[in-house]
Amino acid sequence: MLIHKIETFPLFYRLPAAYGDANGIKSYRTNYLFRITTDTGVEGWGECVDWLPTLHKGFQERIIPYLIGKPIVDRSKLVLTLKKWHSRAATAVSMALTEILAKSSGLSICDLWGGKYRDKVPVYASFQSYSVEPDWHKHSLEAINQAVTEGFNMIKIKIGGKSISEDQLHVLSVQHLLQGKISLALDANQSYDVAAALQWKTMLEKSPNLLWMEEPLQIKYIAEYIVLRSRFFVPLAGGENIKTASDFIPLLSQYALDYITPDPLHIAGIDEYRETLSLARKFGIRATPHAYDGALTRLYALFAQACLEPWSKMETEMIEPVEWDVMDNPFNHLISVQPSNGEIAIPYGIGIGIEIDLEMLAFYQWDGSSYE
Ligand code: MG
């Protein structure tokens, strides 16, 4: 079975109301989907998110010409080569080839991976808390209220982009809204040093609904994470931008974090992503996937979590949640899987078990222009 055809679908959406985190304010969302068809007519989808002008050129001029005519069963070799050119493209291609292998075996992705431990996986509502308006607190609280009404029982909000006192006022208002009934994670996007992170100590150690604090420090500062973890009795999470399974080993082996947050799109290849989850299990550290860029990537994070052995024997704690983007982003709906009561029912059909919304691909087609 050979790769016969690759069609690309670059997608662009200008946000009517910008939002963001400590890394800055976003004014658009993009997506890059492609469909690989084999010479026997089997199709598989891949997804990648990056700046469209260079991504599209890379696919058209190098990645697609390289892949055409290659055997599907050479997945590992192909992904390894692509990894040298563009790590996220390598992952996206590995998704499509995995789907093709599953379909041609008459299996779902989960069955191909050894089978599911569970039919449902919890998700947490992930917010970009900041906006350009001075009353960003108000907008944030309205959005959180909506997610709680929709049934989410875990949320993540952003800190680190404003002063600690302004962020703490926001967190206090959020906690007042949640009334201890909804679990809360805070994400600082690597904004602090140890001293700044410790300014949260008094407030957070009194919060029984706190899930974790994510990336208070730059992720490369392992020694500082170990110091913070010894002084701060709040679970620490991080690692969304780490690109290989082996790069997680120093964090895992030194117990610098309570949770790793690998992202299937940021680790080159969906197989290596699953190796990372497995590695976390070997070290006895929890893994809660970062899955912010794209609905198909997130679906693979859900499949992997469904197939991951439990971390605990406690009935309510058996599997860690997956990130669920609840901000204005039409590409969250490219796949019809949506949460109910904070959980996703894993699709069980052959391949990914679900169709991509082709009308949406046509509607949001990128016009080829450059953008900021
Ligand atoms: Mg994060």
Coordinates of C-alpha atoms and ligand atoms in Angstrom, one line a residue:
M1 CA 0.0 0.0 0.0
L2 CA 1.6 3.2 -1.2
I3 CA 0.9 6.9 -0.6
H4 CA -0.9 8.0 -3.8
K5 CA -2.3 11.5 -3.1
I6 CA -2.1 14.2 -0.4
E7 CA -4.7 17.1 -0.3
T8 CA -4.1 20.0 2.0
F9 CA -6.7 22.3 3.8
P10 CA -5.1 25.4 5.3
L11 CA -7.7 27.1 7.5
F12 CA -7.8 30.6 9.0
Y13 CA -10.1 32.4 11.4
R14 CA -9.7 36.1 12.5
L15 CA -10.9 36.4 16.1
P16 CA -13.6 39.1 16.5
A17 CA -12.4 39.5 20.1
A18 CA -8.7 38.8 20.8
Y19 CA -7.7 36.7 23.8
G20 CA -4.5 35.4 25.3
D21 CA -2.2 34.4 28.1
A22 CA 1.2 35.4 29.5
N23 CA 2.8 34.8 26.0
G24 CA 0.6 37.4 24.4
I25 CA -2.8 38.2 22.9
K26 CA -4.0 36.1 19.9
S27 CA -5.9 37.7 17.1
Y28 CA -6.4 34.6 14.9
R29 CA -6.6 30.9 15.0
T30 CA -5.4 28.6 12.2
N31 CA -5.3 24.9 11.4
Y32 CA -3.6 22.8 8.6
L33 CA -5.4 19.6 7.8
F34 CA -4.4 17.2 5.1
R35 CA -5.8 13.9 3.8
I36 CA -3.5 11.1 2.6
T37 CA -5.0 8.6 0.1
T38 CA -3.3 5.3 -0.7
D39 CA -3.2 3.6 -4.1
T40 CA -5.8 1.2 -2.7
G41 CA -8.2 4.1 -1.8
V42 CA -7.7 4.2 2.0
E43 CA -7.8 7.7 3.5
G44 CA -6.1 9.1 6.7
W45 CA -6.2 12.6 8.1
G46 CA -3.3 14.6 9.6
E47 CA -3.3 17.9 11.4
C48 CA -0.6 20.5 12.0
V49 CA -0.7 24.1 13.4
D50 CA 2.0 26.6 12.6
W51 CA 2.3 29.8 10.6
L52 CA 0.5 28.9 7.4
P53 CA 2.7 30.7 4.7
T54 CA 5.8 28.7 5.6
L55 CA 3.9 25.5 6.6
H56 CA 2.0 25.4 3.3
K57 CA 5.2 26.0 1.2
G58 CA 7.0 23.2 3.2
F59 CA 4.2 20.7 2.5
Q60 CA 3.8 21.6 -1.2
E61 CA 7.5 21.8 -2.1
R62 CA 9.2 19.3 0.1
I63 CA 7.0 17.1 2.3
I64 CA 4.4 16.0 -0.2
P65 CA 6.9 15.3 -3.1
Y66 CA 8.9 13.2 -0.6
L67 CA 5.9 11.2 0.6
I68 CA 4.2 10.4 -2.7
G69 CA 4.9 6.7 -3.7
K70 CA 6.3 5.7 -0.2
P71 CA 4.9 2.6 1.5
I72 CA 2.5 3.1 4.4
V73 CA 4.3 0.4 6.4
D74 CA 7.5 2.5 6.5
R75 CA 5.8 4.8 9.0
S76 CA 8.6 5.0 11.5
K77 CA 11.3 5.7 8.9
L78 CA 9.2 8.3 7.2
V79 CA 8.3 10.1 10.4
L80 CA 12.0 10.1 11.5
T81 CA 13.0 11.8 8.2
L82 CA 10.2 14.4 8.4
K83 CA 11.2 15.1 12.0
K84 CA 14.5 16.6 10.8
W85 CA 12.5 19.0 8.6
H86 CA 9.5 19.9 10.6
S87 CA 8.6 18.2 13.9
R88 CA 4.9 19.0 13.9
A89 CA 4.5 17.9 10.2
A90 CA 6.1 14.6 11.2
T91 CA 3.5 14.2 13.9
A92 CA 0.7 15.1 11.6
V93 CA 1.9 12.5 9.0
S94 CA 2.2 9.9 11.7
M95 CA -1.5 10.5 12.6
A96 CA -2.6 10.0 9.0
L97 CA -0.5 6.9 8.5
T98 CA -1.8 5.4 11.8
E99 CA -5.3 6.0 10.7
I100 CA -4.7 4.3 7.4
L101 CA -3.1 1.2 9.1
A102 CA -6.1 1.0 11.5
K103 CA -8.6 1.3 8.7
S104 CA -6.8 -1.3 6.5
S105 CA -6.8 -3.7 9.4
G106 CA -10.5 -3.0 10.2
L107 CA -9.6 -1.7 13.6
S108 CA -10.2 1.5 15.6
I109 CA -7.1 3.5 16.6
C110 CA -7.6 2.3 20.2
D111 CA -7.8 -1.4 19.1
L112 CA -4.7 -0.9 17.0
W113 CA -2.9 0.4 20.1
G114 CA -3.8 -2.6 22.2
G115 CA -7.3 -1.7 23.3
K116 CA -9.0 0.8 25.7
Y117 CA -9.0 0.7 29.4
R118 CA -12.0 3.0 29.5
D119 CA -14.8 4.3 27.2
K120 CA -14.8 7.8 28.6
V121 CA -11.9 10.3 29.3
P122 CA -12.3 13.4 31.4
V123 CA -11.5 16.8 29.9
Y124 CA -10.9 20.2 31.6
A125 CA -12.1 23.5 30.2
S126 CA -9.0 25.5 29.2
F127 CA -9.3 29.3 29.1
Q128 CA -7.2 32.1 27.7
S129 CA -8.0 34.5 30.5
Y130 CA -6.6 37.8 29.2
S131 CA -8.1 40.2 26.8
V132 CA -7.2 43.7 25.7
E133 CA -10.1 45.2 27.6
P134 CA -9.4 46.7 31.1
D135 CA -12.3 44.6 32.5
W136 CA -10.7 41.3 31.4
H137 CA -11.7 39.8 34.8
K138 CA -15.4 40.3 34.0
H139 CA -15.1 38.6 30.6
S140 CA -13.1 35.7 32.2
L141 CA -15.7 35.1 34.9
E142 CA -18.6 35.1 32.3
A143 CA -16.8 32.5 30.2
I144 CA -16.0 30.3 33.2
N145 CA -19.7 30.6 34.3
Q146 CA -20.8 29.4 30.9
A147 CA -18.4 26.4 31.0
V148 CA -19.6 25.4 34.5
T149 CA -23.2 25.6 33.2
E150 CA -22.2 23.3 30.3
G151 CA -21.1 20.7 32.8
F152 CA -17.3 21.0 33.0
N153 CA -16.1 20.1 36.5
M154 CA -12.4 21.0 36.0
I155 CA -11.1 24.3 34.5
K156 CA -7.7 25.9 33.8
I157 CA -7.1 29.6 33.8
K158 CA -4.1 31.8 33.0
I159 CA -1.8 33.7 35.3
G160 CA 1.6 35.2 34.9
G161 CA 0.8 37.9 32.3
K162 CA -0.3 40.5 34.8
S163 CA 1.0 41.6 38.2
I164 CA 0.7 38.9 40.9
S165 CA -1.7 41.1 42.9
E166 CA -4.0 41.5 39.8
D167 CA -3.9 37.8 39.0
Q168 CA -4.6 36.9 42.6
L169 CA -7.7 39.2 42.6
H170 CA -8.8 37.3 39.5
V171 CA -8.2 33.9 41.1
L172 CA -10.1 35.0 44.2
S173 CA -13.1 35.9 42.1
V174 CA -12.9 32.7 40.2
Q175 CA -12.7 30.7 43.4
H176 CA -15.8 32.6 44.7
L177 CA -17.6 31.6 41.6
L178 CA -16.5 27.9 41.8
Q179 CA -17.4 27.6 45.5
G180 CA -15.0 24.7 45.8
K181 CA -17.2 22.5 43.6
I182 CA -15.1 22.7 40.5
S183 CA -11.4 21.9 40.3
L184 CA -9.0 24.6 39.2
A185 CA -5.6 24.6 37.5
L186 CA -3.5 27.7 37.1
D187 CA -1.1 28.1 34.2
A188 CA 1.7 30.7 34.4
N189 CA 3.3 29.9 31.0
Q190 CA 6.9 30.0 32.5
S191 CA 6.5 33.6 33.9
Y192 CA 8.1 33.4 37.3
D193 CA 11.2 32.6 39.3
V194 CA 11.0 30.6 42.5
A195 CA 10.5 33.8 44.7
A196 CA 7.6 35.0 42.6
A197 CA 6.0 31.6 42.5
L198 CA 6.2 31.4 46.3
Q199 CA 4.1 34.6 46.5
W200 CA 1.2 32.2 45.6
K201 CA 1.9 29.9 48.5
T202 CA -0.4 31.3 51.1
M203 CA -3.4 31.5 48.8
L204 CA -3.0 28.2 47.0
E205 CA -2.1 26.0 49.9
K206 CA -5.6 26.8 51.4
S207 CA -7.3 25.8 48.1
P208 CA -8.4 22.1 48.3
N209 CA -9.9 22.3 44.7
L210 CA -6.5 23.1 43.2
L211 CA -5.5 20.6 40.5
W212 CA -2.0 22.0 39.8
M213 CA 0.1 25.1 39.0
E214 CA 1.4 24.8 35.5
E215 CA 4.9 26.0 34.4
P216 CA 5.5 28.7 37.1
L217 CA 9.2 28.6 36.0
Q218 CA 11.0 28.0 32.7
I219 CA 10.8 24.3 32.1
K220 CA 14.6 24.0 31.6
Y221 CA 15.2 25.1 35.3
I222 CA 15.0 21.6 36.8
A223 CA 16.9 22.4 39.9
E224 CA 14.6 25.4 40.6
Y225 CA 11.5 23.2 40.1
I226 CA 12.9 20.7 42.7
V227 CA 13.4 23.6 45.1
L228 CA 10.0 25.0 44.5
R229 CA 8.4 21.6 44.8
S230 CA 10.0 21.1 48.2
R231 CA 8.7 24.4 49.5
F232 CA 5.3 24.7 47.8
F233 CA 2.7 22.1 48.6
V234 CA 0.8 22.5 45.4
P235 CA 1.2 20.0 42.6
L236 CA 3.4 21.3 39.7
A237 CA 2.8 20.5 36.1
G238 CA 4.7 21.2 32.8
G239 CA 6.4 20.2 29.7
E240 CA 4.0 21.1 26.9
N241 CA 6.8 22.3 24.5
I242 CA 9.2 19.3 25.1
K243 CA 9.8 17.6 21.7
T244 CA 11.0 14.1 22.5
A245 CA 10.2 11.4 25.0
S246 CA 13.9 11.3 26.1
D247 CA 13.8 15.0 27.0
F248 CA 11.3 14.2 29.7
I249 CA 13.7 11.8 31.4
P250 CA 15.6 14.5 33.5
L251 CA 12.3 16.0 34.8
L252 CA 10.8 12.5 35.5
S253 CA 14.0 11.0 37.1
Q254 CA 14.5 13.9 39.4
Y255 CA 10.9 14.2 40.4
A256 CA 10.8 17.9 39.4
L257 CA 7.0 17.8 38.6
D258 CA 3.9 16.1 39.8
Y259 CA 2.4 16.1 36.3
I260 CA 3.9 16.2 32.9
T261 CA 1.9 17.9 30.2
P262 CA 3.1 16.4 26.9
D263 CA 1.4 17.6 23.7
P264 CA 0.9 15.1 20.9
L265 CA 1.6 17.8 18.3
H266 CA 4.8 19.0 19.9
I267 CA 6.4 15.6 20.3
A268 CA 7.5 14.3 16.9
G269 CA 5.3 11.4 16.1
I270 CA 2.2 10.0 17.8
D271 CA 4.2 6.8 18.6
E272 CA 6.8 8.8 20.5
Y273 CA 4.0 10.7 22.3
R274 CA 2.6 7.4 23.5
E275 CA 6.1 6.4 24.6
T276 CA 6.2 9.6 26.7
L277 CA 3.0 8.6 28.5
S278 CA 4.3 5.2 29.1
L279 CA 7.6 6.7 30.5
A280 CA 5.6 8.8 32.9
R281 CA 3.8 5.7 34.2
K282 CA 7.2 4.0 34.7
F283 CA 8.4 6.9 36.9
G284 CA 5.0 7.1 38.8
I285 CA 4.3 10.6 37.6
R286 CA 1.0 11.6 36.2
A287 CA 0.5 12.8 32.6
T288 CA -2.2 15.3 31.7
P289 CA -2.0 16.1 28.0
H290 CA -1.7 19.6 26.7
A291 CA -3.8 19.6 23.5
Y292 CA -4.5 23.2 22.6
D293 CA -3.8 23.2 18.9
G294 CA -6.4 21.3 16.9
A295 CA -9.3 19.0 17.3
L296 CA -7.7 16.0 15.5
T297 CA -4.6 16.2 17.7
R298 CA -6.8 16.4 20.8
L299 CA -8.7 13.3 19.6
Y300 CA -5.4 11.4 19.4
A301 CA -4.6 12.6 22.9
L302 CA -8.0 11.2 24.0
F303 CA -7.3 7.9 22.2
A304 CA -3.9 7.6 23.9
Q305 CA -5.4 8.5 27.3
A306 CA -8.1 5.9 26.8
C307 CA -5.4 3.3 26.1
L308 CA -3.2 4.3 29.0
E309 CA -3.1 2.1 32.1
P310 CA -4.6 3.8 35.2
W311 CA -2.3 5.7 37.5
S312 CA -4.4 4.9 40.5
K313 CA -6.8 2.3 41.8
M314 CA -9.1 5.0 43.1
E315 CA -12.3 4.8 41.1
T316 CA -12.7 8.5 40.6
E317 CA -9.0 9.2 39.9
M318 CA -8.0 6.5 37.4
I319 CA -7.0 8.7 34.4
E320 CA -5.8 12.2 34.1
P321 CA -7.8 14.8 32.1
V322 CA -7.1 16.1 28.6
E323 CA -7.1 19.8 27.8
W324 CA -10.3 21.1 26.1
D325 CA -10.1 24.5 24.4
V326 CA -13.3 26.4 25.2
M327 CA -12.3 29.7 23.6
D328 CA -13.8 31.1 20.4
N329 CA -12.2 28.7 17.8
P330 CA -14.3 27.2 15.1
F331 CA -11.7 24.5 14.5
N332 CA -12.7 22.9 17.8
H333 CA -15.7 21.7 15.9
L334 CA -14.0 20.1 12.9
I335 CA -14.8 16.8 14.6
S336 CA -18.2 16.3 16.2
V337 CA -16.9 14.8 19.4
Q338 CA -18.0 17.1 22.3
P339 CA -17.9 16.8 26.0
S340 CA -20.9 15.9 28.2
N341 CA -20.6 16.4 32.0
G342 CA -16.9 17.0 31.6
E343 CA -16.2 13.7 29.8
I344 CA -15.7 12.6 26.2
A345 CA -17.1 9.3 25.0
I346 CA -14.3 7.8 22.9
P347 CA -15.5 7.1 19.3
Y348 CA -15.2 3.3 18.6
G349 CA -15.6 3.1 14.8
I350 CA -12.8 1.9 12.4
G351 CA -9.9 4.4 12.1
I352 CA -10.7 7.5 14.0
G353 CA -14.3 6.5 14.0
I354 CA -15.6 9.9 13.1
E355 CA -15.8 12.2 10.0
I356 CA -14.1 15.6 9.5
D357 CA -16.5 18.4 8.8
L358 CA -15.7 19.0 5.1
E359 CA -18.0 22.0 4.8
M360 CA -16.0 23.7 7.5
L361 CA -12.8 23.1 5.6
A362 CA -14.3 24.9 2.6
F363 CA -15.8 27.8 4.7
Y364 CA -12.6 28.6 6.6
Q365 CA -10.1 28.1 3.7
W366 CA -7.1 30.4 4.1
D367 CA -6.8 32.9 1.2
G368 CA -3.1 32.5 0.9
S369 CA -2.3 36.0 2.3
S370 CA 0.3 36.7 4.9
Y371 CA -1.1 37.8 8.3
E372 CA -0.1 38.9 11.8
Ligands
MG1 MG 0.5 25.6 29.6

